[in-house]
JSON list of C-alpha atoms in Angstrom, two decimals:
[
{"chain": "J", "resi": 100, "resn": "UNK", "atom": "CA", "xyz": [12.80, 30.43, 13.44]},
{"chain": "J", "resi": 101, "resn": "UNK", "atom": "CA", "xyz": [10.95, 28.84, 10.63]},
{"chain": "J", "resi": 102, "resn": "UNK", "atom": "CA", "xyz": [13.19, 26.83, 8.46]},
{"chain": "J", "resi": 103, "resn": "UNK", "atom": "CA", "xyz": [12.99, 26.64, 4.86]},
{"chain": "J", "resi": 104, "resn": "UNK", "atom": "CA", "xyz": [12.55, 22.46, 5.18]},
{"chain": "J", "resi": 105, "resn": "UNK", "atom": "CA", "xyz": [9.73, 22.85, 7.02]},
{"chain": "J", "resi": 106, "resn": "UNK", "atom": "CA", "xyz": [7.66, 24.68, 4.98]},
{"chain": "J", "resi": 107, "resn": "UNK", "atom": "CA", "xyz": [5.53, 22.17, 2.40]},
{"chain": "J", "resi": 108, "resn": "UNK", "atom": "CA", "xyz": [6.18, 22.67, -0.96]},
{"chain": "J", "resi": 109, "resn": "UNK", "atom": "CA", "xyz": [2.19, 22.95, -2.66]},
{"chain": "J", "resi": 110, "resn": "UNK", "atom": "CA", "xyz": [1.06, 22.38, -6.16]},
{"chain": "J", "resi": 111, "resn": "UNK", "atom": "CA", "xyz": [1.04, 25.82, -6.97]},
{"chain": "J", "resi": 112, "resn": "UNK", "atom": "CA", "xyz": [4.78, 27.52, -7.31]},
{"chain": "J", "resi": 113, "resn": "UNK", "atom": "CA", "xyz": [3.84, 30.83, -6.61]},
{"chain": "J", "resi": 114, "resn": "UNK", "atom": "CA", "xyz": [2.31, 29.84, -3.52]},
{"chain": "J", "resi": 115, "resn": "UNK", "atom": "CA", "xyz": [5.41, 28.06, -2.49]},
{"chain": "J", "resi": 116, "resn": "UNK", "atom": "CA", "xyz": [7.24, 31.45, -3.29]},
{"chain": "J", "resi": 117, "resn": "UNK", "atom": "CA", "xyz": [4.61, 33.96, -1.17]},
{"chain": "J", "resi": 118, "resn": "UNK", "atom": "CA", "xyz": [4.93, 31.10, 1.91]},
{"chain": "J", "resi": 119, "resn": "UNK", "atom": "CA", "xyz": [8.43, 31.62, 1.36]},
{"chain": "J", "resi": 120, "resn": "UNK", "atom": "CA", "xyz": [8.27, 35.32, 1.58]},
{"chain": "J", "resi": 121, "resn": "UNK", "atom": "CA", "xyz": [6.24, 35.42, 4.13]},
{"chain": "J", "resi": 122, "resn": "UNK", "atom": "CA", "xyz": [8.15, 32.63, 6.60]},
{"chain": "J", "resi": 123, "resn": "UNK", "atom": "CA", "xyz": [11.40, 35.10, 5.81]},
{"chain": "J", "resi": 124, "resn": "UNK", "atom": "CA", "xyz": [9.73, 38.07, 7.31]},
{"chain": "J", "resi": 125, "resn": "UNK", "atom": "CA", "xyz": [8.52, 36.27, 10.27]},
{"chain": "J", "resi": 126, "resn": "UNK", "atom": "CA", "xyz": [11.81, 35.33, 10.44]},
{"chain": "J", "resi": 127, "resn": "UNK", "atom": "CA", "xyz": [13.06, 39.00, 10.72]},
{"chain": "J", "resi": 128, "resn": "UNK", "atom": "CA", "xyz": [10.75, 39.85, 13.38]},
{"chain": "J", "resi": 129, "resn": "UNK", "atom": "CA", "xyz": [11.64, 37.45, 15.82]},
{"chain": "J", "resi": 130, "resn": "UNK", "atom": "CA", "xyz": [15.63, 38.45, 15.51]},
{"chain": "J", "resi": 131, "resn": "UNK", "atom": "CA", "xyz": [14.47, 41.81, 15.67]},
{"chain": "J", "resi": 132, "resn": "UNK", "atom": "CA", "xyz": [12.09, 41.49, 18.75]},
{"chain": "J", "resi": 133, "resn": "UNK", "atom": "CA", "xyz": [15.63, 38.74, 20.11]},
{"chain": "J", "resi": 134, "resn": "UNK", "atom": "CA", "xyz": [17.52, 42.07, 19.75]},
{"chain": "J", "resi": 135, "resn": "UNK", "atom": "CA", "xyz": [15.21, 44.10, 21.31]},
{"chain": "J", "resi": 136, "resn": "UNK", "atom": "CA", "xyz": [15.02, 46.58, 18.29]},
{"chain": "J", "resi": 137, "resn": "UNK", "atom": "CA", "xyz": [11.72, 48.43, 19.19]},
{"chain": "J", "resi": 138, "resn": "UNK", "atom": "CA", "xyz": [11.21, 50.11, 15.74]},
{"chain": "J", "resi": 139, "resn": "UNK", "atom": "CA", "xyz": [12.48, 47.37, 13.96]},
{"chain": "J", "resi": 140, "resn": "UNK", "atom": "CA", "xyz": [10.04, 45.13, 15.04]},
{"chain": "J", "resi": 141, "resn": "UNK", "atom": "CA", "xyz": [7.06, 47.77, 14.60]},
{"chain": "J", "resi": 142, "resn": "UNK", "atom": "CA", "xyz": [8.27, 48.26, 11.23]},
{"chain": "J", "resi": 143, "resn": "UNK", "atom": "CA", "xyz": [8.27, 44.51, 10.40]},
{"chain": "J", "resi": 144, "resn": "UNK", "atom": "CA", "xyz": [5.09, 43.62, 12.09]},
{"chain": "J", "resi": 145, "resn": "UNK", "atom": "CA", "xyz": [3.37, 46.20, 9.92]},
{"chain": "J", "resi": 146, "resn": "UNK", "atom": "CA", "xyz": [5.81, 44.60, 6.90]},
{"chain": "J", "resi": 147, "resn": "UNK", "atom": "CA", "xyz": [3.74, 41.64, 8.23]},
{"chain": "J", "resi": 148, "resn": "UNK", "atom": "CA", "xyz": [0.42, 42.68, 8.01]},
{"chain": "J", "resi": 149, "resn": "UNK", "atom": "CA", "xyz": [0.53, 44.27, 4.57]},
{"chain": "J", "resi": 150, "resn": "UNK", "atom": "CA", "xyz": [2.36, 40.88, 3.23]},
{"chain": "J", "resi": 151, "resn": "UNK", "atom": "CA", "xyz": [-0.55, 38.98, 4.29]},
{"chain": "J", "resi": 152, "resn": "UNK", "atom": "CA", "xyz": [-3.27, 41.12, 3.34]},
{"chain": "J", "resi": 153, "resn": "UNK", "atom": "CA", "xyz": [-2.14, 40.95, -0.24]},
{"chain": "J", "resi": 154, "resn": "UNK", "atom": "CA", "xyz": [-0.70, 36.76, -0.09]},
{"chain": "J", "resi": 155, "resn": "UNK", "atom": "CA", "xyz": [-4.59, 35.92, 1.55]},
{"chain": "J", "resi": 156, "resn": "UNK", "atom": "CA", "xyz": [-6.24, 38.67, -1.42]},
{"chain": "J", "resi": 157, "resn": "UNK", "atom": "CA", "xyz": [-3.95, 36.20, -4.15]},
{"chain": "J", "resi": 158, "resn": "UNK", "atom": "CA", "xyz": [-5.53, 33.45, -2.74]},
{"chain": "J", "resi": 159, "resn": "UNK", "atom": "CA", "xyz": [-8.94, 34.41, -1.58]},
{"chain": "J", "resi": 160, "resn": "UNK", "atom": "CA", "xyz": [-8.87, 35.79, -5.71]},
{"chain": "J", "resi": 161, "resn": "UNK", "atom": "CA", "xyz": [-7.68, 32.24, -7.03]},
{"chain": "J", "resi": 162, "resn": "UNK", "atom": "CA", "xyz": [-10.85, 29.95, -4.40]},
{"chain": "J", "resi": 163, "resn": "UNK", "atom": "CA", "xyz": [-13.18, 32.51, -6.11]},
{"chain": "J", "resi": 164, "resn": "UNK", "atom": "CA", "xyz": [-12.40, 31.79, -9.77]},
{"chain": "J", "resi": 165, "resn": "UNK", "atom": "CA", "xyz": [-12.38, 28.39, -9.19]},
{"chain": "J", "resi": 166, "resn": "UNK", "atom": "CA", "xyz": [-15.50, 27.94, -7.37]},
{"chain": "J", "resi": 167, "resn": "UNK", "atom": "CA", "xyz": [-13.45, 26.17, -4.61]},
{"chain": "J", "resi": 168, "resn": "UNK", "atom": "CA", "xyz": [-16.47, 24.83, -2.78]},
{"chain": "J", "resi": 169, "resn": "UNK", "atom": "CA", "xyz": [-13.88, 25.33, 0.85]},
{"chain": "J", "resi": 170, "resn": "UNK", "atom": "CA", "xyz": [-14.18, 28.90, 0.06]},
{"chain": "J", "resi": 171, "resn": "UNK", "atom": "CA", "xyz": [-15.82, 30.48, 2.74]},
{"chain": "J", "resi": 172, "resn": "UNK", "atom": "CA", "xyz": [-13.87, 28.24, 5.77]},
{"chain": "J", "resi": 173, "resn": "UNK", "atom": "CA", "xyz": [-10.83, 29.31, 4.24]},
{"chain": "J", "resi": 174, "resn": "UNK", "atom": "CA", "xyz": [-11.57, 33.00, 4.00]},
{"chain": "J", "resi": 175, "resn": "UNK", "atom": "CA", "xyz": [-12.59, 33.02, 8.00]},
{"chain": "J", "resi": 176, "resn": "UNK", "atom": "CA", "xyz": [-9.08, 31.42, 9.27]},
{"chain": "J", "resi": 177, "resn": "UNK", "atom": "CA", "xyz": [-7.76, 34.23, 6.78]},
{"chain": "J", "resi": 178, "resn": "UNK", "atom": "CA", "xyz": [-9.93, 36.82, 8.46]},
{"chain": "J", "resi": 179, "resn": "UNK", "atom": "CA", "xyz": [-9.39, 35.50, 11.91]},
{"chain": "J", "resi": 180, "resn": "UNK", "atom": "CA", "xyz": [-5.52, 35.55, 11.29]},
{"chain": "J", "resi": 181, "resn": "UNK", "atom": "CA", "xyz": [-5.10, 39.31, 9.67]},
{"chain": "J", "resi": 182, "resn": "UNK", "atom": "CA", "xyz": [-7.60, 40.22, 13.18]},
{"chain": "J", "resi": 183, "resn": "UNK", "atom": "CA", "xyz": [-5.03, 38.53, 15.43]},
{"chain": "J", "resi": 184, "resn": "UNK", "atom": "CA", "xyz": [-2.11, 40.54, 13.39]},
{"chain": "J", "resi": 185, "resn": "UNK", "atom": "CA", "xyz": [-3.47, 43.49, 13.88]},
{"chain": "J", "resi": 186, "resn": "UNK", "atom": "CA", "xyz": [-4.41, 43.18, 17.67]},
{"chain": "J", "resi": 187, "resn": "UNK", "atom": "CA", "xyz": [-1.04, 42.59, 18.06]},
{"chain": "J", "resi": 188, "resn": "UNK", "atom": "CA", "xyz": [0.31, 45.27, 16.27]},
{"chain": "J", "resi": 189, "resn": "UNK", "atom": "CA", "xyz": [-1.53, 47.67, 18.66]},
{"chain": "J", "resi": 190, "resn": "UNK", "atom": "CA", "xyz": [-0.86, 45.79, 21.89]},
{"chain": "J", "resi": 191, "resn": "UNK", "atom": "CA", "xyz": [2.78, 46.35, 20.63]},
{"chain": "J", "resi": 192, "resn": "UNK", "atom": "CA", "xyz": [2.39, 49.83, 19.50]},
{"chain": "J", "resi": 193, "resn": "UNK", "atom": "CA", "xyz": [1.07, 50.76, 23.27]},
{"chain": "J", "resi": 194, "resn": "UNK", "atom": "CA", "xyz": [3.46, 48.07, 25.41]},
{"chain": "J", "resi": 195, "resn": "UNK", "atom": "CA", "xyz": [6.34, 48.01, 23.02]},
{"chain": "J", "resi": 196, "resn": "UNK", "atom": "CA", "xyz": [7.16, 44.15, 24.45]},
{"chain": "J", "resi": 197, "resn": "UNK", "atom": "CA", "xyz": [9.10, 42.74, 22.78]},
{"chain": "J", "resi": 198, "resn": "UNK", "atom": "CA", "xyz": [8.64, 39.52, 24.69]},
{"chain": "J", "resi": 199, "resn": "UNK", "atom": "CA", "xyz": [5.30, 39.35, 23.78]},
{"chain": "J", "resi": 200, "resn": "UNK", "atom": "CA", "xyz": [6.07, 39.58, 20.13]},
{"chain": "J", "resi": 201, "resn": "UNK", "atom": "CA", "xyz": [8.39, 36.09, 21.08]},
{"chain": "J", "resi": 202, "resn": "UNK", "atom": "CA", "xyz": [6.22, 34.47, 22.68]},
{"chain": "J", "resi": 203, "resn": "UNK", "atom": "CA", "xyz": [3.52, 34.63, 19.80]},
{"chain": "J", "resi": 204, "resn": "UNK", "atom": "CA", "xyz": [6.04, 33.61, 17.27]},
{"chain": "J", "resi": 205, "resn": "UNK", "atom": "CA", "xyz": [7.09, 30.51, 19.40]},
{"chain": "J", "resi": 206, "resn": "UNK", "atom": "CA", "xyz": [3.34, 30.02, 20.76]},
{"chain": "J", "resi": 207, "resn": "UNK", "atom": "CA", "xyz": [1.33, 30.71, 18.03]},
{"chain": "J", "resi": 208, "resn": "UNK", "atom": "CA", "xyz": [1.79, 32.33, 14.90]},
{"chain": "J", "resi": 209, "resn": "UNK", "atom": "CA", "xyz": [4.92, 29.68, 13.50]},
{"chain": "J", "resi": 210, "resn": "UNK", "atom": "CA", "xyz": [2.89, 26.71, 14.56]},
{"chain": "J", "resi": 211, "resn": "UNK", "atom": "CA", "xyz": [-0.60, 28.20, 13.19]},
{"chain": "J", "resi": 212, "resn": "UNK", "atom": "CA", "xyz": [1.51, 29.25, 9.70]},
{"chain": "J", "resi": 213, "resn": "UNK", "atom": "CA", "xyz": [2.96, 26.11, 9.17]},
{"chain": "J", "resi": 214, "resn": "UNK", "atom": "CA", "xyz": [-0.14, 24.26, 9.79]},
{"chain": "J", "resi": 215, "resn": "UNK", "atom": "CA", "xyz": [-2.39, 26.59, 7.67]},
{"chain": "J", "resi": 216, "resn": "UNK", "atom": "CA", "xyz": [0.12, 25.89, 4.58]},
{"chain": "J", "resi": 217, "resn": "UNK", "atom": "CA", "xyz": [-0.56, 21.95, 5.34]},
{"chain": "J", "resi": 218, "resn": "UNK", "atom": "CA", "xyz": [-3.79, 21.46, 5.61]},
{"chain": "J", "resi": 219, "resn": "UNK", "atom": "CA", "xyz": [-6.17, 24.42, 4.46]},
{"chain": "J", "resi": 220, "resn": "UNK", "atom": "CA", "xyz": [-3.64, 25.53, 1.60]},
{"chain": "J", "resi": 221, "resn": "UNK", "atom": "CA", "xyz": [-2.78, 22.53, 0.55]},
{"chain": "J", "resi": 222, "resn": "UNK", "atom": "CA", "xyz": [-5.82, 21.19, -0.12]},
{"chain": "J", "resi": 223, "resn": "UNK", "atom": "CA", "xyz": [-6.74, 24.21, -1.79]},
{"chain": "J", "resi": 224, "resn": "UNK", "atom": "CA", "xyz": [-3.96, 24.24, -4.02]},
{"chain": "J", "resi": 225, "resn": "UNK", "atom": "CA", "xyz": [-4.66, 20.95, -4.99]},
{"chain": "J", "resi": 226, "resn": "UNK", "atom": "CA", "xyz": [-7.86, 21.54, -6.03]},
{"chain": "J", "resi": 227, "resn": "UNK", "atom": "CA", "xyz": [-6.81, 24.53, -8.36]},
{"chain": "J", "resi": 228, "resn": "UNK", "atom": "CA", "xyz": [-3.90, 22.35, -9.69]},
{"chain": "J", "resi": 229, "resn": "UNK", "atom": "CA", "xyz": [-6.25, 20.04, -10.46]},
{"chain": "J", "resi": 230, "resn": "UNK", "atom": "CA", "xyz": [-8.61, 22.35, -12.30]},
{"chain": "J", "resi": 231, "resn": "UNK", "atom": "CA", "xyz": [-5.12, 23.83, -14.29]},
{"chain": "J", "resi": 232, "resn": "UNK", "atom": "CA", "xyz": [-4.34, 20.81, -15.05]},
{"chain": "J", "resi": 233, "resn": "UNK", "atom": "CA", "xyz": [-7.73, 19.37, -17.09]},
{"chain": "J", "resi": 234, "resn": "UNK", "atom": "CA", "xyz": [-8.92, 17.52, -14.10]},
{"chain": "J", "resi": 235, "resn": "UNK", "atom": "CA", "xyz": [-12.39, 18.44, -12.90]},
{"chain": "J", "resi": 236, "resn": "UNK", "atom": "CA", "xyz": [-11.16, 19.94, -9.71]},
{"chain": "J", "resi": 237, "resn": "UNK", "atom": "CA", "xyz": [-11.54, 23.54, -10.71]},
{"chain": "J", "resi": 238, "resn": "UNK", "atom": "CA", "xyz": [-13.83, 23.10, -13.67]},
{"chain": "J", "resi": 239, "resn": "UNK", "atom": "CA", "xyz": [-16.23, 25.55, -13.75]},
{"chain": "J", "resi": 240, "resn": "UNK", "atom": "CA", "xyz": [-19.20, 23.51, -15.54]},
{"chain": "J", "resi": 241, "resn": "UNK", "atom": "CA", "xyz": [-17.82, 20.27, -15.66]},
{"chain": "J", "resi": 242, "resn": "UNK", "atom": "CA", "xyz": [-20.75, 18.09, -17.80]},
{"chain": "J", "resi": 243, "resn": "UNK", "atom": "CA", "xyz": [-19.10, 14.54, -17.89]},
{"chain": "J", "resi": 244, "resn": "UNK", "atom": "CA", "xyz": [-20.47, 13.46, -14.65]},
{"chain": "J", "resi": 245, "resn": "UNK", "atom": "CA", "xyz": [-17.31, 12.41, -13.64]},
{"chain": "J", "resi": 246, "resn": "UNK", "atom": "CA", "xyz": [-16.43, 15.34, -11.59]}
]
């Protein structure tokens, strides 16, 4: 289980609230697959999928308008990470293991999660806080030459 502690708290709120979210249903899916509930954890896995479609779209939308120059590294661990969802989803939908579903929570996707939100978001979301907040971090044509 992924507790609320150790998720980081960014520079963005609503990015602290979609992690949040998102940690929650992960959350759900490992009880589920703990209890065995087959459609439960098809259900939630799918829950999954969609939730982080739409949180990486949010972001993948906020890097563009801001020129973040980490744009295109970010977008692949995004696109590498919705592939991996979805090949599990369909090893699940044909095995219906429900160990397997543990032991990517515990082996992979928790660790990989917390340690996108760390690093890759983090950085990003400083950046964009930055550029919110008059700093030349997310200026678009930033003239001073201090940027």
């Amino acid at each position: 289980m992924i507790t609320q502690e150790q998720i980081p708290m960014l520079a963005i709120p609503s990015m602290n609230d979609t992690h949040l979210e998102e940690t929650l249903i992960i959350n759900r899916l490992e009880s589920a697959a703990k209890s065995s509930d087959i459609e439960g954890v098809s259900k939630i896995l799918r829950e999954l999928l969609e939730h982080t479609a739409l949180h990486f779209s949010d972001e993948e939308d906020m890097m563009e308008e801001a020129l973040y120059p980490a744009f295109q590294a970010h977008k692949s661990e995004h696109d590498r990470h919705l592939h991996e969802l979805d090949a599990l989803i369909k090893y699940f939908d044909k095995n219906r293991d429900v160990n397997a579903i543990i032991a990517h929570i515990d082996g992979n996707l928790a660790r990989w999660v917390l340690y996108h939100m760390e690093t890759m978001d983090a950085v990003m979301a400083k950046y964009l806080e930055e550029g919110l907040s008059g700093g030349c971090g997310a200026t678009k044509g930033c003239t001073t030459g201090s940027c």
